[in-house]
């Protein structure tokens, strides 16, 4: 048997949890694991028409390789869109097309992270980002959060103590995994702090367009385009199969990301780029996003009511105002990694808290996604999970 000599980074990135999420759950199990959009939000009729038209009339562009930074008309559209949605227009060399948010995270690692470099993250944070930073051999430094998200005072303390991260990775809206949103005053404090210390902010706006009531706070990039690199994605607001997003920020950083893209996929798929452009220019997002926002809002209302009805009194959860996710804190003595088998046996799946942390914190926490199940299923899922939690709490107190 040949012995394959895999790279060191294969042992550094972790990843079993993400693979498990993407693989789905066994039949009969109500899964609240993945941050997957609900397929009811996919605009299939319009896509059918646009895709057929592009293949028929635009094959030379849509089916061809594209420039590394994206098709010029698509960049123009994304530039207009930033201005329309975030009130600031990036210059031509301040935005590129990416193959989704995860690719932008990988590009940031390529462009900025040498082994041993410090990267600051929220505790807890997106699993995919933690894996990418680990794989890049970064020294990942966790910054404390509270019910309003990142604690800017905790970051300030670390920076004043000498921490010099290559960047701070943050998800200001409906954060993965907690569902929390950074309030406006903290946004101002954060950009001022990072400006003062010369720290680049890496802002991930994956869920930004999915507020339940259609409103949003100013993005960090719109407040401080000189110190913020924003990664956006169409995975949650359009559909993840398109694998498309953007990076917008200081031109020197954007130029390095575009150069790094030559080492990943060279260009995002042209067909997906043109689909987004045609759909967007025809007003597709304005027509369809309100229905998606209402659907997720109503799913959250159903899950929130079900948790209130079924969970023991000592279980707490976050109150998202958008996105797909809520974060539960169970009594200290309940280990959510161990509870998972009981929950699966009861017919419900969730993601335990520890993989979202640097190290082994968050053992009594877990993440629930409410995007995918129907409201009736969410009720049943909450009841099953509450049953598993209560049983474990009883058996712990009896032993
Ligand atoms: C916070 C966050 N960033 C990025 C991504 C990845 O997005 P994409 O599908 O565009 O790679 C996700 C997907 O779940 C996410 O939750």
PDB file of C-alpha atoms in Angstrom, residues 28-272:
ATOM      1  CA  UNK A  28     -36.394  10.405  10.081  1.00  0.00           C
ATOM      2  CA  UNK A  29     -34.128  12.905  11.812  1.00  0.00           C
ATOM      3  CA  UNK A  30     -35.276  16.544  11.784  1.00  0.00           C
ATOM      4  CA  UNK A  31     -32.090  18.406  10.985  1.00  0.00           C
ATOM      5  CA  UNK A  32     -31.383  21.869  12.301  1.00  0.00           C
ATOM      6  CA  UNK A  33     -27.687  21.655  11.394  1.00  0.00           C
ATOM      7  CA  UNK A  34     -26.866  23.438   8.127  1.00  0.00           C
ATOM      8  CA  UNK A  35     -27.103  27.154   7.391  1.00  0.00           C
ATOM      9  CA  UNK A  36     -28.775  26.182   4.129  1.00  0.00           C
ATOM     10  CA  UNK A  37     -31.289  28.516   2.482  1.00  0.00           C
ATOM     11  CA  UNK A  38     -34.800  27.179   2.066  1.00  0.00           C
ATOM     12  CA  UNK A  39     -35.267  25.899  -1.515  1.00  0.00           C
ATOM     13  CA  UNK A  40     -38.690  27.617  -1.580  1.00  0.00           C
ATOM     14  CA  UNK A  41     -36.708  30.871  -1.924  1.00  0.00           C
ATOM     15  CA  UNK A  42     -34.939  29.761  -5.129  1.00  0.00           C
ATOM     16  CA  UNK A  43     -36.389  31.770  -8.051  1.00  0.00           C
ATOM     17  CA  UNK A  44     -36.566  28.755 -10.360  1.00  0.00           C
ATOM     18  CA  UNK A  45     -38.912  30.137 -13.048  1.00  0.00           C
ATOM     19  CA  UNK A  46     -36.835  33.238 -13.600  1.00  0.00           C
ATOM     20  CA  UNK A  47     -33.614  31.230 -13.492  1.00  0.00           C
ATOM     21  CA  UNK A  48     -34.993  28.846 -16.077  1.00  0.00           C
ATOM     22  CA  UNK A  49     -35.690  31.704 -18.467  1.00  0.00           C
ATOM     23  CA  UNK A  50     -32.421  33.602 -17.829  1.00  0.00           C
ATOM     24  CA  UNK A  51     -30.194  30.511 -18.052  1.00  0.00           C
ATOM     25  CA  UNK A  52     -31.795  29.442 -21.358  1.00  0.00           C
ATOM     26  CA  UNK A  53     -31.379  32.961 -22.748  1.00  0.00           C
ATOM     27  CA  UNK A  54     -27.725  33.200 -21.671  1.00  0.00           C
ATOM     28  CA  UNK A  55     -26.829  29.851 -23.209  1.00  0.00           C
ATOM     29  CA  UNK A  56     -28.637  30.787 -26.411  1.00  0.00           C
ATOM     30  CA  UNK A  57     -27.512  34.396 -26.824  1.00  0.00           C
ATOM     31  CA  UNK A  58     -24.435  34.956 -24.657  1.00  0.00           C
ATOM     32  CA  UNK A  59     -22.414  31.726 -24.844  1.00  0.00           C
ATOM     33  CA  UNK A  60     -19.208  33.509 -25.863  1.00  0.00           C
ATOM     34  CA  UNK A  61     -19.141  35.332 -22.509  1.00  0.00           C
ATOM     35  CA  UNK A  62     -21.224  33.239 -20.105  1.00  0.00           C
ATOM     36  CA  UNK A  63     -19.651  29.883 -21.028  1.00  0.00           C
ATOM     37  CA  UNK A  64     -16.100  31.208 -21.435  1.00  0.00           C
ATOM     38  CA  UNK A  65     -13.290  31.797 -18.917  1.00  0.00           C
ATOM     39  CA  UNK A  66     -13.619  35.258 -17.442  1.00  0.00           C
ATOM     40  CA  UNK A  67     -11.081  37.830 -16.247  1.00  0.00           C
ATOM     41  CA  UNK A  68      -9.725  36.946 -12.779  1.00  0.00           C
ATOM     42  CA  UNK A  69     -11.520  39.860 -11.124  1.00  0.00           C
ATOM     43  CA  UNK A  70     -14.811  39.047 -12.851  1.00  0.00           C
ATOM     44  CA  UNK A  71     -16.699  39.978 -16.037  1.00  0.00           C
ATOM     45  CA  UNK A  72     -16.581  43.804 -16.356  1.00  0.00           C
ATOM     46  CA  UNK A  73     -20.378  44.208 -16.682  1.00  0.00           C
ATOM     47  CA  UNK A  74     -20.873  42.002 -13.596  1.00  0.00           C
ATOM     48  CA  UNK A  75     -18.409  44.095 -11.566  1.00  0.00           C
ATOM     49  CA  UNK A  76     -20.252  47.186 -12.733  1.00  0.00           C
ATOM     50  CA  UNK A  77     -23.526  45.653 -11.537  1.00  0.00           C
ATOM     51  CA  UNK A  78     -22.032  44.682  -8.153  1.00  0.00           C
ATOM     52  CA  UNK A  79     -20.610  48.190  -7.801  1.00  0.00           C
ATOM     53  CA  UNK A  80     -24.053  49.704  -8.454  1.00  0.00           C
ATOM     54  CA  UNK A  81     -25.538  47.239  -5.975  1.00  0.00           C
ATOM     55  CA  UNK A  82     -23.094  48.243  -3.208  1.00  0.00           C
ATOM     56  CA  UNK A  83     -24.126  51.846  -3.751  1.00  0.00           C
ATOM     57  CA  UNK A  84     -27.818  50.993  -3.751  1.00  0.00           C
ATOM     58  CA  UNK A  85     -27.761  48.713  -0.671  1.00  0.00           C
ATOM     59  CA  UNK A  86     -24.903  50.129   1.384  1.00  0.00           C
ATOM     60  CA  UNK A  87     -24.805  53.780   0.324  1.00  0.00           C
ATOM     61  CA  UNK A  88     -21.215  53.778  -0.868  1.00  0.00           C
ATOM     62  CA  UNK A  89     -19.810  53.150  -4.323  1.00  0.00           C
ATOM     63  CA  UNK A  90     -16.507  51.265  -4.550  1.00  0.00           C
ATOM     64  CA  UNK A  91     -14.058  52.510  -7.187  1.00  0.00           C
ATOM     65  CA  UNK A  92     -13.411  50.198 -10.146  1.00  0.00           C
ATOM     66  CA  UNK A  93     -10.378  48.613  -8.477  1.00  0.00           C
ATOM     67  CA  UNK A  94     -11.997  48.252  -5.050  1.00  0.00           C
ATOM     68  CA  UNK A  95     -14.270  45.286  -5.880  1.00  0.00           C
ATOM     69  CA  UNK A  96     -13.814  41.846  -7.416  1.00  0.00           C
ATOM     70  CA  UNK A  97     -16.117  38.900  -8.024  1.00  0.00           C
ATOM     71  CA  UNK A  98     -15.357  35.806  -5.923  1.00  0.00           C
ATOM     72  CA  UNK A  99     -16.574  32.219  -5.992  1.00  0.00           C
ATOM     73  CA  UNK A 100     -18.551  32.835  -2.800  1.00  0.00           C
ATOM     74  CA  UNK A 101     -17.785  33.922   0.735  1.00  0.00           C
ATOM     75  CA  UNK A 102     -15.697  30.886   1.585  1.00  0.00           C
ATOM     76  CA  UNK A 103     -13.361  31.557  -1.332  1.00  0.00           C
ATOM     77  CA  UNK A 104     -12.860  35.103  -0.096  1.00  0.00           C
ATOM     78  CA  UNK A 105     -11.802  33.690   3.279  1.00  0.00           C
ATOM     79  CA  UNK A 106      -9.308  31.424   1.493  1.00  0.00           C
ATOM     80  CA  UNK A 107      -8.030  34.361  -0.592  1.00  0.00           C
ATOM     81  CA  UNK A 108      -7.521  36.438   2.552  1.00  0.00           C
ATOM     82  CA  UNK A 109      -5.403  33.603   3.947  1.00  0.00           C
ATOM     83  CA  UNK A 110      -3.370  33.399   0.716  1.00  0.00           C
ATOM     84  CA  UNK A 111      -2.839  37.136   0.620  1.00  0.00           C
ATOM     85  CA  UNK A 112      -2.251  38.000   4.270  1.00  0.00           C
ATOM     86  CA  UNK A 113      -1.490  35.054   6.528  1.00  0.00           C
ATOM     87  CA  UNK A 114       1.959  33.583   7.020  1.00  0.00           C
ATOM     88  CA  UNK A 115       2.336  30.657   9.440  1.00  0.00           C
ATOM     89  CA  UNK A 116       2.259  31.940  13.017  1.00  0.00           C
ATOM     90  CA  UNK A 117       0.533  35.236  12.163  1.00  0.00           C
ATOM     91  CA  UNK A 118      -2.195  36.301  14.553  1.00  0.00           C
ATOM     92  CA  UNK A 119      -5.768  36.485  13.245  1.00  0.00           C
ATOM     93  CA  UNK A 120      -8.464  37.742  15.626  1.00  0.00           C
ATOM     94  CA  UNK A 121     -11.954  36.222  15.571  1.00  0.00           C
ATOM     95  CA  UNK A 122     -15.158  36.471  17.558  1.00  0.00           C
ATOM     96  CA  UNK A 123     -15.732  33.710  20.100  1.00  0.00           C
ATOM     97  CA  UNK A 124     -17.646  31.776  18.813  1.00  0.00           C
ATOM     98  CA  UNK A 125     -17.384  32.183  15.034  1.00  0.00           C
ATOM     99  CA  UNK A 126     -18.053  30.542  11.664  1.00  0.00           C
ATOM    100  CA  UNK A 127     -16.618  27.051  11.499  1.00  0.00           C
ATOM    101  CA  UNK A 128     -15.492  27.355   7.866  1.00  0.00           C
ATOM    102  CA  UNK A 129     -13.445  30.448   8.722  1.00  0.00           C
ATOM    103  CA  UNK A 130     -11.838  28.793  11.743  1.00  0.00           C
ATOM    104  CA  UNK A 131     -10.873  25.826   9.575  1.00  0.00           C
ATOM    105  CA  UNK A 132      -9.396  28.070   6.895  1.00  0.00           C
ATOM    106  CA  UNK A 133      -7.390  30.110   9.408  1.00  0.00           C
ATOM    107  CA  UNK A 134      -6.204  26.904  11.091  1.00  0.00           C
ATOM    108  CA  UNK A 135      -5.209  25.457   7.715  1.00  0.00           C
ATOM    109  CA  UNK A 136      -3.208  28.636   7.006  1.00  0.00           C
ATOM    110  CA  UNK A 137      -1.358  27.980  10.277  1.00  0.00           C
ATOM    111  CA  UNK A 138      -2.576  31.237  11.780  1.00  0.00           C
ATOM    112  CA  UNK A 139      -2.425  31.861  15.497  1.00  0.00           C
ATOM    113  CA  UNK A 140      -6.179  32.318  15.941  1.00  0.00           C
ATOM    114  CA  UNK A 141      -6.983  34.650  18.836  1.00  0.00           C
ATOM    115  CA  UNK A 142     -10.526  34.574  20.225  1.00  0.00           C
ATOM    116  CA  UNK A 143     -12.090  37.884  21.295  1.00  0.00           C
ATOM    117  CA  UNK A 144     -14.967  37.746  23.759  1.00  0.00           C
ATOM    118  CA  UNK A 145     -18.545  38.471  22.690  1.00  0.00           C
ATOM    119  CA  UNK A 146     -21.747  39.226  24.598  1.00  0.00           C
ATOM    120  CA  UNK A 147     -25.414  39.555  23.666  1.00  0.00           C
ATOM    121  CA  UNK A 148     -24.504  42.439  21.313  1.00  0.00           C
ATOM    122  CA  UNK A 149     -21.762  40.525  19.511  1.00  0.00           C
ATOM    123  CA  UNK A 150     -18.063  41.419  19.512  1.00  0.00           C
ATOM    124  CA  UNK A 151     -16.898  43.157  22.687  1.00  0.00           C
ATOM    125  CA  UNK A 152     -14.962  46.078  21.304  1.00  0.00           C
ATOM    126  CA  UNK A 153     -13.586  46.802  24.785  1.00  0.00           C
ATOM    127  CA  UNK A 154     -12.098  43.286  24.906  1.00  0.00           C
ATOM    128  CA  UNK A 155     -10.466  43.788  21.495  1.00  0.00           C
ATOM    129  CA  UNK A 156      -9.163  47.198  22.624  1.00  0.00           C
ATOM    130  CA  UNK A 157      -7.583  45.584  25.665  1.00  0.00           C
ATOM    131  CA  UNK A 158      -5.832  42.981  23.515  1.00  0.00           C
ATOM    132  CA  UNK A 159      -4.585  45.574  21.016  1.00  0.00           C
ATOM    133  CA  UNK A 160      -3.358  47.809  23.803  1.00  0.00           C
ATOM    134  CA  UNK A 161      -1.610  44.762  25.263  1.00  0.00           C
ATOM    135  CA  UNK A 162       0.384  44.375  22.041  1.00  0.00           C
ATOM    136  CA  UNK A 163      -1.719  42.017  19.899  1.00  0.00           C
ATOM    137  CA  UNK A 164      -1.038  42.747  16.201  1.00  0.00           C
ATOM    138  CA  UNK A 165      -3.422  40.592  14.160  1.00  0.00           C
ATOM    139  CA  UNK A 166      -3.219  40.519  10.370  1.00  0.00           C
ATOM    140  CA  UNK A 167      -6.952  41.142  10.516  1.00  0.00           C
ATOM    141  CA  UNK A 168     -10.027  40.866  12.699  1.00  0.00           C
ATOM    142  CA  UNK A 169     -12.650  38.551  11.186  1.00  0.00           C
ATOM    143  CA  UNK A 170     -16.195  39.546  12.130  1.00  0.00           C
ATOM    144  CA  UNK A 171     -19.772  38.761  11.059  1.00  0.00           C
ATOM    145  CA  UNK A 172     -21.743  41.836  12.155  1.00  0.00           C
ATOM    146  CA  UNK A 173     -25.266  40.688  11.194  1.00  0.00           C
ATOM    147  CA  UNK A 174     -27.150  37.578  12.332  1.00  0.00           C
ATOM    148  CA  UNK A 175     -23.808  36.074  13.148  1.00  0.00           C
ATOM    149  CA  UNK A 176     -22.904  32.474  12.502  1.00  0.00           C
ATOM    150  CA  UNK A 177     -23.319  30.720  14.916  1.00  0.00           C
ATOM    151  CA  UNK A 178     -25.042  33.033  17.436  1.00  0.00           C
ATOM    152  CA  UNK A 179     -27.533  34.969  15.269  1.00  0.00           C
ATOM    153  CA  UNK A 180     -26.469  38.186  17.020  1.00  0.00           C
ATOM    154  CA  UNK A 181     -26.053  41.637  15.446  1.00  0.00           C
ATOM    155  CA  UNK A 182     -23.481  44.299  16.296  1.00  0.00           C
ATOM    156  CA  UNK A 183     -25.273  47.569  17.254  1.00  0.00           C
ATOM    157  CA  UNK A 184     -24.461  50.870  15.556  1.00  0.00           C
ATOM    158  CA  UNK A 185     -22.475  52.394  18.422  1.00  0.00           C
ATOM    159  CA  UNK A 186     -20.181  49.359  18.518  1.00  0.00           C
ATOM    160  CA  UNK A 187     -19.716  49.556  14.751  1.00  0.00           C
ATOM    161  CA  UNK A 188     -18.423  53.102  15.102  1.00  0.00           C
ATOM    162  CA  UNK A 189     -16.230  52.150  18.061  1.00  0.00           C
ATOM    163  CA  UNK A 190     -14.836  49.136  16.208  1.00  0.00           C
ATOM    164  CA  UNK A 191     -13.806  50.974  13.055  1.00  0.00           C
ATOM    165  CA  UNK A 192     -12.291  53.814  15.092  1.00  0.00           C
ATOM    166  CA  UNK A 193     -10.322  51.355  17.217  1.00  0.00           C
ATOM    167  CA  UNK A 194      -9.022  49.428  14.223  1.00  0.00           C
ATOM    168  CA  UNK A 195      -8.140  52.626  12.377  1.00  0.00           C
ATOM    169  CA  UNK A 196      -6.183  53.799  15.394  1.00  0.00           C
ATOM    170  CA  UNK A 197      -4.237  50.555  15.618  1.00  0.00           C
ATOM    171  CA  UNK A 198      -3.898  49.996  11.867  1.00  0.00           C
ATOM    172  CA  UNK A 199      -5.787  46.684  11.997  1.00  0.00           C
ATOM    173  CA  UNK A 200      -7.653  45.491   8.923  1.00  0.00           C
ATOM    174  CA  UNK A 201     -11.266  44.434   9.573  1.00  0.00           C
ATOM    175  CA  UNK A 202     -12.459  41.450   7.539  1.00  0.00           C
ATOM    176  CA  UNK A 203     -16.246  41.848   7.471  1.00  0.00           C
ATOM    177  CA  UNK A 204     -18.318  38.836   6.417  1.00  0.00           C
ATOM    178  CA  UNK A 205     -21.846  39.916   5.420  1.00  0.00           C
ATOM    179  CA  UNK A 206     -23.177  36.463   4.467  1.00  0.00           C
ATOM    180  CA  UNK A 207     -26.614  36.970   6.078  1.00  0.00           C
ATOM    181  CA  UNK A 208     -26.852  40.773   5.855  1.00  0.00           C
ATOM    182  CA  UNK A 209     -29.678  40.884   3.306  1.00  0.00           C
ATOM    183  CA  UNK A 210     -31.896  38.564   5.348  1.00  0.00           C
ATOM    184  CA  UNK A 211     -33.186  40.802   8.111  1.00  0.00           C
ATOM    185  CA  UNK A 212     -36.708  39.786   9.118  1.00  0.00           C
ATOM    186  CA  UNK A 213     -38.063  43.333   8.809  1.00  0.00           C
ATOM    187  CA  UNK A 214     -36.075  44.443   5.748  1.00  0.00           C
ATOM    188  CA  UNK A 215     -33.997  47.038   7.638  1.00  0.00           C
ATOM    189  CA  UNK A 216     -30.225  47.000   8.153  1.00  0.00           C
ATOM    190  CA  UNK A 217     -27.520  48.891   9.977  1.00  0.00           C
ATOM    191  CA  UNK A 218     -24.637  50.483   8.038  1.00  0.00           C
ATOM    192  CA  UNK A 219     -22.049  47.904   7.029  1.00  0.00           C
ATOM    193  CA  UNK A 220     -18.561  48.296   8.504  1.00  0.00           C
ATOM    194  CA  UNK A 221     -17.216  48.713   4.965  1.00  0.00           C
ATOM    195  CA  UNK A 222     -19.595  51.615   4.311  1.00  0.00           C
ATOM    196  CA  UNK A 223     -18.413  53.273   7.540  1.00  0.00           C
ATOM    197  CA  UNK A 224     -14.697  52.758   6.929  1.00  0.00           C
ATOM    198  CA  UNK A 225     -13.731  51.567   3.421  1.00  0.00           C
ATOM    199  CA  UNK A 226     -10.110  52.447   4.249  1.00  0.00           C
ATOM    200  CA  UNK A 227      -9.799  49.686   6.902  1.00  0.00           C
ATOM    201  CA  UNK A 228     -12.516  47.160   6.004  1.00  0.00           C
ATOM    202  CA  UNK A 229     -12.443  44.326   3.492  1.00  0.00           C
ATOM    203  CA  UNK A 230     -15.980  43.064   2.981  1.00  0.00           C
ATOM    204  CA  UNK A 231     -16.803  39.537   1.810  1.00  0.00           C
ATOM    205  CA  UNK A 232     -20.303  39.081   0.440  1.00  0.00           C
ATOM    206  CA  UNK A 233     -22.087  36.067  -0.974  1.00  0.00           C
ATOM    207  CA  UNK A 234     -25.169  35.262  -3.032  1.00  0.00           C
ATOM    208  CA  UNK A 235     -25.489  31.872  -1.307  1.00  0.00           C
ATOM    209  CA  UNK A 236     -28.155  32.957   1.161  1.00  0.00           C
ATOM    210  CA  UNK A 237     -29.982  35.637  -0.858  1.00  0.00           C
ATOM    211  CA  UNK A 238     -30.005  33.865  -4.276  1.00  0.00           C
ATOM    212  CA  UNK A 239     -28.836  30.234  -4.137  1.00  0.00           C
ATOM    213  CA  UNK A 240     -25.604  28.520  -3.005  1.00  0.00           C
ATOM    214  CA  UNK A 241     -25.273  26.445  -6.174  1.00  0.00           C
ATOM    215  CA  UNK A 242     -24.213  29.615  -7.976  1.00  0.00           C
ATOM    216  CA  UNK A 243     -21.050  29.838  -5.765  1.00  0.00           C
ATOM    217  CA  UNK A 244     -20.749  33.564  -6.216  1.00  0.00           C
ATOM    218  CA  UNK A 245     -19.845  36.531  -4.062  1.00  0.00           C
ATOM    219  CA  UNK A 246     -17.743  39.678  -3.915  1.00  0.00           C
ATOM    220  CA  UNK A 247     -14.822  41.246  -2.102  1.00  0.00           C
ATOM    221  CA  UNK A 248     -14.849  45.020  -1.624  1.00  0.00           C
ATOM    222  CA  UNK A 249     -12.274  47.063   0.238  1.00  0.00           C
ATOM    223  CA  UNK A 250      -9.001  48.976   0.071  1.00  0.00           C
ATOM    224  CA  UNK A 251      -7.539  48.695  -3.443  1.00  0.00           C
ATOM    225  CA  UNK A 252      -4.201  47.316  -2.241  1.00  0.00           C
ATOM    226  CA  UNK A 253      -5.967  44.409  -0.489  1.00  0.00           C
ATOM    227  CA  UNK A 254      -8.396  43.807  -3.360  1.00  0.00           C
ATOM    228  CA  UNK A 255      -5.461  43.691  -5.810  1.00  0.00           C
ATOM    229  CA  UNK A 256      -3.738  41.003  -3.711  1.00  0.00           C
ATOM    230  CA  UNK A 257      -6.966  38.993  -3.522  1.00  0.00           C
ATOM    231  CA  UNK A 258      -7.328  39.173  -7.310  1.00  0.00           C
ATOM    232  CA  UNK A 259      -3.718  37.998  -7.661  1.00  0.00           C
ATOM    233  CA  UNK A 260      -4.306  35.176  -5.156  1.00  0.00           C
ATOM    234  CA  UNK A 261      -7.317  34.062  -7.177  1.00  0.00           C
ATOM    235  CA  UNK A 262      -4.903  32.956  -9.904  1.00  0.00           C
ATOM    236  CA  UNK A 263      -3.846  30.240  -7.462  1.00  0.00           C
ATOM    237  CA  UNK A 264      -7.373  29.079  -6.621  1.00  0.00           C
ATOM    238  CA  UNK A 265      -9.859  28.893  -9.496  1.00  0.00           C
ATOM    239  CA  UNK A 266      -8.555  31.751 -11.683  1.00  0.00           C
ATOM    240  CA  UNK A 267     -12.080  33.031 -12.183  1.00  0.00           C
ATOM    241  CA  UNK A 268     -15.590  32.535 -10.817  1.00  0.00           C
ATOM    242  CA  UNK A 269     -17.891  30.662 -13.210  1.00  0.00           C
ATOM    243  CA  UNK A 270     -19.054  32.951 -16.006  1.00  0.00           C
ATOM    244  CA  UNK A 271     -22.562  31.489 -16.191  1.00  0.00           C
ATOM    245  CA  UNK A 272     -23.205  32.191 -12.513  1.00  0.00           C
TER     246      UNK A 272
END
